[in-house]
Amino acid sequence: MMMISKPTTMVVCLKGAAAGQQQNRNMATLKQISMRLKSVTNIQKITQSMKMVSAAKYARAERELRQARPYGEGVKAFYEKSGATEAVDGGDNNKLIVAITSDRGLCGAVHTNVAKTIRNELGAEAVESPQSKVFCVGDKSRALLQRLYAQNIAVVANEVGRKPPTFLDASKVANELIQLDFNSGKIVYNRFKTVVSYQTEEVPLLSAKTMLAAPKLQLYDSIDQGVMESYQEFTVAALLYYTMKESACSEQSSRMTAMDNASKNAAEMIGKLTLTFNRTRQAVITRELIEIISGAAALE
Amino acid sequence: MALFLRSTKLAARLTQGPTKCFSRNYADQMNFTFAAANQIFYANKNIKQVDVPSFSGSFGILPNHVPTLAVLRPGVVTVYEDEGKSKKIFVSSGTITVNEDSSVQVLAEEAHPVEDIDGSAARQVLQEAQSQLATASGDVAKAEAAIAVEVAEALVLAAGN
């Protein structure tokens, strides 16, 4: 009996503070409201400063992304112009999917969208080819995929997202990636559009073999195995660099909006709680006055 | 009369020939992109010529170059712009792509204008790389040191010019 009462009073004061303040106007709720008010104010301070930090990081990421865009376009130009991407649809089962995320959360649905795309892909093809491998860049994609597709995860790259990605990071990832044996693959990442929007997209990832099988490759002059291998290795690193930059920029912009919304929500809560707090305090004072006056009246 | 007719036809065909050829590869345009991870130098610009160092030998690219793929060697890329100016840029490594529509992409890992290179610093880098090569043990470390020496040598050469 005693055990039940405690949680019910807690729930009443938290949820019914605004609506049912008539029922519980006493000192206990007043204290609880002020505690809650303090905690929400603290949370608002945190989200506000996180917003400021990510705004600064976003400005930098956006500036760097503007530099990286033509780089990525340059890499993709050969893919499109040689028709190499069309040759991929041959239906081989040795596929590799690279998830570009980061270690940090609290940034909207950026990482979830990447994981969702991959989950759909894996779920659709699990029957025919369970061998598709997943390369997780960033801890978040691992955490999101681990529960259902733990056996698909081949490599996980950590320590992503604390600092802006560099070409060195990309070449480290590329180095690991090349050692995995794959026929075709893709990189799933978030393409930055504006401060408030991004799009989850994918770019094809080609092995040297698929590149050599490109339909228009006969037009290209003086290509041998060695050149193609080096070319493919550098292309992979460059593509990773570009997608990591895109992803970092969308993440920061998304975190900025997420934290902005959180601060706004906290401000709204603070407003409501302050109102309730003042009303409750006034009610307590009024009640005490009534008690004193009626006590004095009874003595006369 | 018949002979005359045929020769005029031939002449007509001859004059048609080159114009046809030009209209196919849209004129002397060269869609040139030169980007590095640290900086962009040209984005879809039109230029006269570009000389690139590659592992299969240095070569110049003019508009309507035959499509090719190549891997950049550490060295100096020379770009001849439309206005007659030329620009020298040092590259560490990367790729060259010439596509059939005469668009050229030079992508480098890192690139800097030659005039920004400090000659004495480059020589110091070379010395460090050489000593590292001498002390390196293991195949991977040796290969890495050899690459460092190669880049440093190219740097010194580029700074000297």
Tab-separated table of C-alpha atoms in Angstrom:
chain	number	residue	atom	x	y	z
A	1	MET	CA	0.000	0.000	0.000
A	2	MET	CA	2.799	2.382	0.829
A	3	MET	CA	4.760	1.341	-2.191
A	4	ILE	CA	1.976	2.214	-4.600
A	5	SER	CA	1.417	5.726	-3.311
A	6	LYS	CA	4.891	6.991	-4.058
A	7	PRO	CA	4.944	6.563	-7.821
A	8	THR	CA	1.399	7.886	-8.204
A	9	THR	CA	2.200	11.159	-6.498
A	10	MET	CA	5.285	11.450	-8.687
A	11	VAL	CA	3.282	10.970	-11.861
A	12	VAL	CA	0.626	13.431	-10.755
A	13	CYS	CA	3.067	16.187	-10.052
A	14	LEU	CA	4.967	15.703	-13.307
A	15	LYS	CA	2.194	15.223	-15.780
A	16	GLY	CA	-0.775	16.807	-14.132
A	17	ALA	CA	1.082	19.854	-12.892
A	18	ALA	CA	-0.479	22.184	-15.417
A	19	ALA	CA	-3.933	20.619	-15.652
A	20	GLY	CA	-4.731	19.381	-12.189
A	21	GLN	CA	-2.989	21.830	-9.941
A	22	GLN	CA	-6.208	22.364	-8.010
A	23	GLN	CA	-5.956	18.894	-6.517
A	24	ASN	CA	-2.430	18.985	-5.148
A	25	ARG	CA	-1.610	22.432	-3.904
A	26	ASN	CA	0.798	21.716	-1.121
A	27	MET	CA	4.457	22.236	-0.260
A	28	ALA	CA	5.619	18.917	-1.755
A	29	THR	CA	4.513	19.723	-5.311
A	30	LEU	CA	5.929	23.203	-5.015
A	31	LYS	CA	9.340	21.732	-4.273
A	32	GLN	CA	9.014	19.169	-7.037
A	33	ILE	CA	8.022	21.792	-9.572
A	34	SER	CA	10.972	23.966	-8.663
A	35	MET	CA	13.326	20.968	-8.972
A	36	ARG	CA	11.931	20.129	-12.354
A	37	LEU	CA	12.141	23.737	-13.419
A	38	LYS	CA	15.794	23.804	-12.495
A	39	SER	CA	16.568	20.612	-14.394
A	40	VAL	CA	14.792	21.828	-17.542
A	41	THR	CA	16.691	25.123	-17.324
A	42	ASN	CA	19.940	23.213	-17.110
A	43	ILE	CA	19.017	21.070	-20.097
A	44	GLN	CA	18.179	24.182	-22.054
A	45	LYS	CA	21.583	25.627	-21.259
A	46	ILE	CA	23.227	22.452	-22.514
A	47	THR	CA	21.239	22.276	-25.739
A	48	GLN	CA	21.849	25.951	-26.388
A	49	SER	CA	25.595	25.607	-26.046
A	50	MET	CA	25.564	22.422	-28.142
A	51	LYS	CA	23.750	24.391	-30.805
A	52	MET	CA	26.412	27.101	-30.719
A	53	VAL	CA	29.194	24.535	-30.968
A	54	SER	CA	27.613	22.706	-33.863
A	55	ALA	CA	26.879	26.001	-35.616
A	56	ALA	CA	30.593	26.801	-35.539
A	57	LYS	CA	31.465	23.279	-36.674
A	58	TYR	CA	28.838	23.433	-39.375
A	59	ALA	CA	30.260	26.680	-40.777
A	60	ARG	CA	33.628	25.010	-41.121
A	61	ALA	CA	32.233	21.787	-42.550
A	62	GLU	CA	30.217	23.704	-45.120
A	63	ARG	CA	33.277	25.680	-46.197
A	64	GLU	CA	35.279	22.495	-46.576
A	65	LEU	CA	32.455	20.767	-48.385
A	66	ARG	CA	32.408	23.510	-51.005
A	67	GLN	CA	36.031	22.581	-51.675
A	68	ALA	CA	35.316	18.866	-51.795
A	69	ARG	CA	32.294	18.987	-54.108
A	70	PRO	CA	34.145	19.373	-57.451
A	71	TYR	CA	36.485	16.662	-56.203
A	72	GLY	CA	33.606	14.240	-55.791
A	73	GLU	CA	32.058	15.302	-59.083
A	74	GLY	CA	35.394	14.630	-60.762
A	75	VAL	CA	35.524	11.117	-59.393
A	76	LYS	CA	31.958	10.371	-60.370
A	77	ALA	CA	32.489	11.775	-63.884
A	78	PHE	CA	34.454	8.715	-65.022
A	79	TYR	CA	31.871	6.359	-63.508
A	80	GLU	CA	29.111	8.014	-65.468
A	81	LYS	CA	30.944	8.651	-68.713
A	82	SER	CA	32.474	5.229	-69.066
A	83	GLY	CA	29.175	3.530	-68.287
A	84	ALA	CA	30.924	1.454	-65.634
A	85	THR	CA	28.054	1.777	-63.176
A	86	GLU	CA	25.653	0.093	-65.569
A	87	ALA	CA	27.809	-2.990	-65.694
A	88	VAL	CA	27.352	-3.503	-61.950
A	89	ASP	CA	23.780	-4.718	-62.170
A	90	GLY	CA	25.029	-8.148	-63.189
A	91	GLY	CA	23.566	-9.635	-60.003
A	92	ASP	CA	26.684	-10.953	-58.297
A	93	ASN	CA	26.299	-11.627	-54.629
A	94	ASN	CA	29.643	-10.461	-53.308
A	95	LYS	CA	28.486	-6.998	-52.389
A	96	LEU	CA	29.896	-4.444	-50.007
A	97	ILE	CA	27.928	-1.613	-48.446
A	98	VAL	CA	29.749	1.228	-46.730
A	99	ALA	CA	27.784	3.169	-44.116
A	100	ILE	CA	29.082	6.682	-43.569
A	101	THR	CA	28.027	7.857	-40.104
A	102	SER	CA	29.870	9.057	-37.015
A	103	ASP	CA	30.278	8.273	-33.322
A	104	ARG	CA	28.155	11.145	-32.147
A	105	GLY	CA	24.406	11.161	-31.684
A	106	LEU	CA	21.884	13.900	-30.872
A	107	CYS	CA	21.667	14.976	-34.481
A	108	GLY	CA	18.203	14.122	-35.705
A	109	ALA	CA	17.692	11.183	-38.026
A	110	VAL	CA	20.997	11.447	-39.904
A	111	HIS	CA	22.414	8.112	-38.785
A	112	THR	CA	19.052	6.385	-38.614
A	113	ASN	CA	18.378	7.186	-42.263
A	114	VAL	CA	21.654	5.611	-43.355
A	115	ALA	CA	21.000	2.543	-41.227
A	116	LYS	CA	17.436	2.283	-42.497
A	117	THR	CA	18.557	2.329	-46.131
A	118	ILE	CA	21.051	-0.441	-45.455
A	119	ARG	CA	18.561	-2.436	-43.402
A	120	ASN	CA	16.050	-2.326	-46.246
A	121	GLU	CA	18.739	-3.444	-48.664
A	122	LEU	CA	19.891	-6.321	-46.483
A	123	GLY	CA	16.356	-7.359	-45.632
A	124	ALA	CA	15.373	-7.499	-49.284
A	125	GLU	CA	18.288	-9.609	-50.404
A	126	ALA	CA	18.809	-11.780	-47.333
A	127	VAL	CA	17.027	-14.705	-48.982
A	128	GLU	CA	19.118	-14.906	-52.139
A	129	SER	CA	22.507	-13.711	-50.906
A	130	PRO	CA	23.343	-13.429	-47.253
A	131	GLN	CA	26.996	-12.664	-48.062
A	132	SER	CA	26.688	-8.910	-48.458
A	133	LYS	CA	29.182	-7.234	-46.209
A	134	VAL	CA	28.758	-3.974	-44.365
A	135	PHE	CA	31.601	-1.591	-43.576
A	136	CYS	CA	30.556	0.720	-40.749
A	137	VAL	CA	32.296	4.067	-40.604
A	138	GLY	CA	31.314	5.466	-37.214
A	139	ASP	CA	29.978	3.727	-34.131
A	140	LYS	CA	26.374	4.787	-34.650
A	141	SER	CA	25.810	2.683	-37.752
A	142	ARG	CA	27.260	-0.330	-35.939
A	143	ALA	CA	24.956	0.199	-32.970
A	144	LEU	CA	21.948	0.508	-35.263
A	145	LEU	CA	22.747	-2.519	-37.428
A	146	GLN	CA	24.247	-4.849	-34.866
A	147	ARG	CA	21.024	-6.269	-33.475
A	148	LEU	CA	19.707	-7.726	-36.733
A	149	TYR	CA	22.701	-7.913	-39.055
A	150	ALA	CA	25.671	-8.562	-36.808
A	151	GLN	CA	27.009	-11.293	-39.107
A	152	ASN	CA	27.075	-8.892	-42.059
A	153	ILE	CA	29.287	-6.312	-40.390
A	154	ALA	CA	32.839	-6.815	-41.627
A	155	VAL	CA	34.776	-3.805	-40.356
A	156	VAL	CA	33.957	-0.923	-38.034
A	157	ALA	CA	35.877	2.338	-38.103
A	158	ASN	CA	35.858	4.269	-34.841
A	159	GLU	CA	36.724	7.789	-33.737
A	160	VAL	CA	34.753	9.433	-36.511
A	161	GLY	CA	33.067	12.763	-36.030
A	162	ARG	CA	35.100	14.348	-33.280
A	163	LYS	CA	37.242	16.183	-35.796
A	164	PRO	CA	36.470	17.034	-39.424
A	165	PRO	CA	37.392	14.152	-41.757
A	166	THR	CA	40.728	14.391	-43.567
A	167	PHE	CA	42.092	12.652	-46.616
A	168	LEU	CA	44.245	10.574	-44.284
A	169	ASP	CA	41.128	9.201	-42.558
A	170	ALA	CA	39.622	8.402	-45.928
A	171	SER	CA	42.754	6.593	-47.115
A	172	LYS	CA	42.866	4.554	-43.900
A	173	VAL	CA	39.304	3.432	-44.507
A	174	ALA	CA	40.066	2.827	-48.193
A	175	ASN	CA	43.060	0.706	-47.252
A	176	GLU	CA	40.893	-1.578	-45.112
A	177	LEU	CA	38.204	-1.596	-47.743
A	178	ILE	CA	40.457	-2.693	-50.574
A	179	GLN	CA	41.602	-5.673	-48.563
A	180	LEU	CA	38.018	-6.915	-48.448
A	181	ASP	CA	37.283	-8.942	-51.515
A	182	PHE	CA	34.232	-7.542	-53.266
A	183	ASN	CA	32.819	-7.390	-56.772
A	184	SER	CA	30.579	-4.409	-56.444
A	185	GLY	CA	29.489	-2.110	-53.721
A	186	LYS	CA	28.111	1.210	-52.722
A	187	ILE	CA	28.584	3.970	-50.233
A	188	VAL	CA	25.490	5.113	-48.349
A	189	TYR	CA	25.813	8.652	-47.069
A	190	ASN	CA	23.844	11.821	-46.398
A	191	ARG	CA	24.161	14.399	-49.117
A	192	PHE	CA	23.993	17.922	-47.770
A	193	LYS	CA	21.420	20.153	-49.476
A	194	THR	CA	20.653	23.116	-47.253
A	195	VAL	CA	20.961	23.868	-43.538
A	196	VAL	CA	17.611	22.260	-42.883
A	197	SER	CA	17.663	19.442	-45.412
A	198	TYR	CA	19.822	16.558	-46.496
A	199	GLN	CA	19.188	13.455	-48.519
A	200	THR	CA	20.348	9.914	-47.982
A	201	GLU	CA	22.009	8.849	-51.204
A	202	GLU	CA	24.346	6.199	-52.474
A	203	VAL	CA	27.299	6.182	-54.849
A	204	PRO	CA	28.528	3.022	-56.537
A	205	LEU	CA	31.843	1.578	-55.484
A	206	LEU	CA	33.609	-0.341	-58.217
A	207	SER	CA	36.329	-2.912	-58.003
A	208	ALA	CA	39.135	-2.893	-60.582
A	209	LYS	CA	37.498	-5.882	-62.248
A	210	THR	CA	34.145	-4.179	-62.793
A	211	MET	CA	35.939	-1.070	-63.981
A	212	LEU	CA	37.761	-3.095	-66.615
A	213	ALA	CA	34.430	-4.513	-67.724
A	214	ALA	CA	32.932	-1.068	-68.361
A	215	PRO	CA	31.188	-0.978	-71.760
A	216	LYS	CA	32.986	2.112	-73.050
A	217	LEU	CA	36.415	1.185	-71.793
A	218	GLN	CA	37.663	0.195	-75.258
A	219	LEU	CA	37.616	3.893	-76.111
A	220	TYR	CA	40.195	4.597	-73.433
A	221	ASP	CA	43.816	4.422	-74.383
A	222	SER	CA	46.804	2.739	-72.702
A	223	ILE	CA	45.130	0.984	-69.805
A	224	ASP	CA	46.673	-2.025	-68.151
A	225	GLN	CA	46.030	-3.928	-64.952
A	226	GLY	CA	48.527	-1.949	-62.877
A	227	VAL	CA	47.229	1.454	-63.910
A	228	MET	CA	43.657	0.322	-63.329
A	229	GLU	CA	44.415	-0.994	-59.860
A	230	SER	CA	46.158	2.191	-58.739
A	231	TYR	CA	43.430	4.248	-60.350
A	232	GLN	CA	40.705	2.298	-58.577
A	233	GLU	CA	42.454	2.505	-55.201
A	234	PHE	CA	42.810	6.252	-55.416
A	235	THR	CA	39.243	6.617	-56.660
A	236	VAL	CA	37.928	4.719	-53.646
A	237	ALA	CA	39.874	6.967	-51.264
A	238	ALA	CA	38.707	10.098	-53.059
A	239	LEU	CA	35.078	8.959	-53.056
A	240	LEU	CA	35.252	8.148	-49.354
A	241	TYR	CA	36.774	11.532	-48.646
A	242	TYR	CA	33.991	13.259	-50.548
A	243	THR	CA	31.182	11.270	-48.924
A	244	MET	CA	32.665	11.725	-45.456
A	245	LYS	CA	32.720	15.473	-46.002
A	246	GLU	CA	29.106	15.476	-47.189
A	247	SER	CA	28.088	13.357	-44.261
A	248	ALA	CA	29.944	15.494	-41.703
A	249	CYS	CA	28.301	18.612	-43.040
A	250	SER	CA	24.786	17.151	-42.962
A	251	GLU	CA	25.408	15.826	-39.471
A	252	GLN	CA	26.453	19.204	-38.101
A	253	SER	CA	23.606	21.040	-39.796
A	254	SER	CA	21.151	18.441	-38.566
A	255	ARG	CA	22.510	18.652	-35.035
A	256	MET	CA	22.174	22.403	-35.197
A	257	THR	CA	18.464	22.211	-36.063
A	258	ALA	CA	17.877	19.393	-33.580
A	259	MET	CA	19.441	21.389	-30.758
A	260	ASP	CA	17.571	24.500	-31.820
A	261	ASN	CA	14.291	22.591	-31.576
A	262	ALA	CA	15.292	21.129	-28.229
A	263	SER	CA	16.067	24.601	-26.865
A	264	LYS	CA	12.706	25.875	-28.109
A	265	ASN	CA	10.871	22.976	-26.495
A	266	ALA	CA	12.750	23.535	-23.258
A	267	ALA	CA	11.821	27.231	-23.340
A	268	GLU	CA	8.177	26.279	-23.781
A	269	MET	CA	8.362	23.861	-20.864
A	270	ILE	CA	10.048	26.459	-18.683
A	271	GLY	CA	7.263	28.924	-19.444
A	272	LYS	CA	4.550	26.440	-18.477
A	273	LEU	CA	6.376	25.260	-15.399
A	274	THR	CA	7.014	28.801	-14.173
A	275	LEU	CA	3.331	29.565	-14.549
A	276	THR	CA	2.355	26.453	-12.601
A	277	PHE	CA	4.979	27.168	-9.983
A	278	ASN	CA	3.692	30.701	-9.391
A	279	ARG	CA	0.084	29.581	-9.300
A	280	THR	CA	0.829	26.854	-6.827
A	281	ARG	CA	2.803	29.213	-4.631
A	282	GLN	CA	-0.032	31.710	-4.694
A	283	ALA	CA	-2.508	28.977	-3.831
A	284	VAL	CA	-0.405	27.920	-0.848
A	285	ILE	CA	-0.187	31.509	0.408
A	286	THR	CA	-3.914	32.032	-0.024
A	287	ARG	CA	-4.677	28.837	1.832
A	288	GLU	CA	-2.444	29.813	4.724
A	289	LEU	CA	-4.069	33.256	4.902
A	290	ILE	CA	-7.518	31.678	4.985
A	291	GLU	CA	-6.400	29.401	7.789
A	292	ILE	CA	-5.005	32.315	9.843
A	293	ILE	CA	-8.047	34.532	9.256
A	294	SER	CA	-10.562	31.829	9.976
A	295	GLY	CA	-8.564	30.817	13.071
A	296	ALA	CA	-8.612	34.452	14.276
A	297	ALA	CA	-12.348	34.722	13.525
A	298	ALA	CA	-13.038	31.581	15.555
A	299	LEU	CA	-11.243	33.054	18.597
A	300	GLU	CA	-13.376	36.206	18.640
B	1	MET	CA	31.425	16.767	-117.757
B	2	ALA	CA	31.012	13.689	-115.578
B	3	LEU	CA	34.578	14.044	-114.394
B	4	PHE	CA	34.002	17.648	-113.472
B	5	LEU	CA	30.878	16.720	-111.526
B	6	ARG	CA	32.700	14.036	-109.601
B	7	SER	CA	35.561	16.357	-108.717
B	8	THR	CA	33.180	19.005	-107.405
B	9	LYS	CA	31.474	16.316	-105.315
B	10	LEU	CA	34.838	15.275	-103.985
B	11	ALA	CA	35.722	18.867	-103.220
B	12	ALA	CA	32.417	19.290	-101.428
B	13	ARG	CA	33.045	16.175	-99.396
B	14	LEU	CA	36.555	17.335	-98.542
B	15	THR	CA	35.333	20.685	-97.278
B	16	GLN	CA	32.614	18.929	-95.340
B	17	GLY	CA	34.995	16.517	-93.690
B	18	PRO	CA	36.743	18.639	-91.088
B	19	THR	CA	33.615	20.618	-90.136
B	20	LYS	CA	31.833	17.346	-89.467
B	21	CYS	CA	34.727	16.224	-87.350
B	22	PHE	CA	34.598	19.463	-85.360
B	23	SER	CA	30.885	19.357	-84.765
B	24	ARG	CA	31.195	15.859	-83.339
B	25	ASN	CA	33.780	16.746	-80.701
B	26	TYR	CA	32.340	20.059	-79.802
B	27	ALA	CA	35.142	22.294	-81.132
B	28	ASP	CA	38.235	23.189	-79.133
B	29	GLN	CA	36.545	23.063	-75.777
B	30	MET	CA	38.242	21.324	-72.916
B	31	ASN	CA	36.242	20.867	-69.762
B	32	PHE	CA	39.064	20.890	-67.264
B	33	THR	CA	38.769	20.109	-63.553
B	34	PHE	CA	41.791	20.175	-61.297
B	35	ALA	CA	41.053	19.524	-57.654
B	36	ALA	CA	43.015	18.386	-54.658
B	37	ALA	CA	41.814	17.417	-51.204
B	38	ASN	CA	43.136	20.715	-49.844
B	39	GLN	CA	42.237	23.109	-52.643
B	40	ILE	CA	40.417	23.487	-55.947
B	41	PHE	CA	42.361	25.019	-58.797
B	42	TYR	CA	40.024	24.672	-61.770
B	43	ALA	CA	36.394	23.600	-61.850
B	44	ASN	CA	35.013	22.947	-65.346
B	45	LYS	CA	37.240	25.641	-66.844
B	46	ASN	CA	38.313	25.875	-70.453
B	47	ILE	CA	42.086	25.810	-70.947
B	48	LYS	CA	44.566	25.397	-73.804
B	49	GLN	CA	46.750	22.594	-72.593
B	50	VAL	CA	47.845	20.746	-69.485
B	51	ASP	CA	51.074	18.795	-68.948
B	52	VAL	CA	50.881	16.032	-66.364
B	53	PRO	CA	53.468	13.664	-64.885
B	54	SER	CA	52.253	10.073	-64.786
B	55	PHE	CA	53.770	6.676	-64.045
B	56	SER	CA	53.545	5.809	-67.715
B	57	GLY	CA	55.517	8.956	-68.606
B	58	SER	CA	54.756	12.664	-68.649
B	59	PHE	CA	52.358	13.827	-71.300
B	60	GLY	CA	50.487	16.881	-72.484
B	61	ILE	CA	46.730	16.975	-72.894
B	62	LEU	CA	45.195	19.159	-75.603
B	63	PRO	CA	41.489	19.406	-76.417
B	64	ASN	CA	40.190	16.262	-78.148
B	65	HIS	CA	42.800	14.069	-76.538
B	66	VAL	CA	42.148	10.360	-76.838
B	67	PRO	CA	40.256	9.091	-73.740
B	68	THR	CA	42.643	7.647	-71.180
B	69	LEU	CA	43.208	6.908	-67.528
B	70	ALA	CA	46.509	7.441	-65.753
B	71	VAL	CA	47.985	7.655	-62.298
B	72	LEU	CA	49.780	10.836	-61.207
B	73	ARG	CA	53.419	10.681	-60.225
B	74	PRO	CA	54.799	13.235	-57.735
B	75	GLY	CA	55.780	16.197	-59.875
B	76	VAL	CA	54.673	19.426	-61.455
B	77	VAL	CA	51.461	19.862	-63.421
B	78	THR	CA	51.662	22.753	-65.877
B	79	VAL	CA	48.404	24.346	-66.950
B	80	TYR	CA	48.359	26.659	-69.992
B	81	GLU	CA	45.363	28.916	-69.590
B	82	ASP	CA	43.375	30.520	-72.393
B	83	GLU	CA	44.907	33.960	-71.910
B	84	GLY	CA	48.394	32.613	-72.519
B	85	LYS	CA	49.338	32.465	-68.863
B	86	SER	CA	50.727	29.254	-67.474
B	87	LYS	CA	50.497	27.944	-63.946
B	88	LYS	CA	52.739	25.372	-62.295
B	89	ILE	CA	51.306	23.253	-59.502
B	90	PHE	CA	53.060	20.532	-57.538
B	91	VAL	CA	51.083	17.344	-56.941
B	92	SER	CA	51.887	14.429	-54.634
B	93	SER	CA	49.731	11.692	-56.141
B	94	GLY	CA	46.372	11.189	-57.748
B	95	THR	CA	44.628	10.333	-60.970
B	96	ILE	CA	44.126	11.724	-64.460
B	97	THR	CA	40.971	10.992	-66.419
B	98	VAL	CA	40.364	12.064	-69.999
B	99	ASN	CA	36.833	11.243	-71.113
B	100	GLU	CA	35.480	10.908	-74.623
B	101	ASP	CA	33.575	14.202	-74.411
B	102	SER	CA	36.943	15.954	-73.968
B	103	SER	CA	36.437	16.581	-70.262
B	104	VAL	CA	39.594	16.187	-68.203
B	105	GLN	CA	39.760	15.524	-64.476
B	106	VAL	CA	43.013	15.761	-62.591
B	107	LEU	CA	42.461	14.746	-58.972
B	108	ALA	CA	45.344	14.988	-56.553
B	109	GLU	CA	45.771	13.949	-52.976
B	110	GLU	CA	47.508	17.203	-52.232
B	111	ALA	CA	48.557	20.042	-54.495
B	112	HIS	CA	50.241	23.393	-54.053
B	113	PRO	CA	51.440	26.097	-56.459
B	114	VAL	CA	55.163	25.702	-57.121
B	115	GLU	CA	55.937	29.242	-55.942
B	116	ASP	CA	54.641	28.323	-52.458
B	117	ILE	CA	57.281	25.623	-51.979
B	118	ASP	CA	60.171	26.446	-49.690
B	119	GLY	CA	63.358	25.035	-51.235
B	120	SER	CA	65.324	24.584	-48.011
B	121	ALA	CA	62.385	22.970	-46.239
B	122	ALA	CA	62.003	20.589	-49.190
B	123	ARG	CA	65.666	19.582	-48.929
B	124	GLN	CA	65.215	18.976	-45.220
B	125	VAL	CA	62.231	16.750	-45.930
B	126	LEU	CA	64.328	14.839	-48.459
B	127	GLN	CA	67.117	14.297	-45.909
B	128	GLU	CA	64.670	13.065	-43.304
B	129	ALA	CA	63.056	10.720	-45.813
B	130	GLN	CA	66.435	9.337	-46.871
B	131	SER	CA	67.496	8.648	-43.298
B	132	GLN	CA	64.147	7.001	-42.676
B	133	LEU	CA	64.655	4.789	-45.721
B	134	ALA	CA	68.079	3.760	-44.419
B	135	THR	CA	66.717	2.762	-41.033
B	136	ALA	CA	63.428	1.263	-42.191
B	137	SER	CA	62.860	-2.382	-41.418
B	138	GLY	CA	60.170	-4.520	-42.953
B	139	ASP	CA	58.748	-4.407	-46.460
B	140	VAL	CA	55.873	-2.045	-45.757
B	141	ALA	CA	57.988	0.485	-43.862
B	142	LYS	CA	60.630	0.371	-46.612
B	143	ALA	CA	58.071	0.918	-49.347
B	144	GLU	CA	56.548	3.802	-47.410
B	145	ALA	CA	59.973	5.388	-46.911
B	146	ALA	CA	60.784	4.916	-50.608
B	147	ILE	CA	57.585	6.738	-51.544
B	148	ALA	CA	58.467	9.540	-49.123
B	149	VAL	CA	61.895	9.859	-50.778
B	150	GLU	CA	60.315	9.918	-54.219
B	151	VAL	CA	57.923	12.704	-53.244
B	152	ALA	CA	60.693	14.664	-51.508
B	153	GLU	CA	62.948	14.389	-54.569
B	154	ALA	CA	60.174	15.686	-56.782
B	155	LEU	CA	59.574	18.502	-54.291
B	156	VAL	CA	63.217	19.575	-54.346
B	157	LEU	CA	63.223	19.424	-58.127
B	158	ALA	CA	60.056	21.494	-58.327
B	159	ALA	CA	61.383	24.065	-55.844
B	160	GLY	CA	64.625	24.382	-57.801
B	161	ASN	CA	62.864	25.407	-61.001
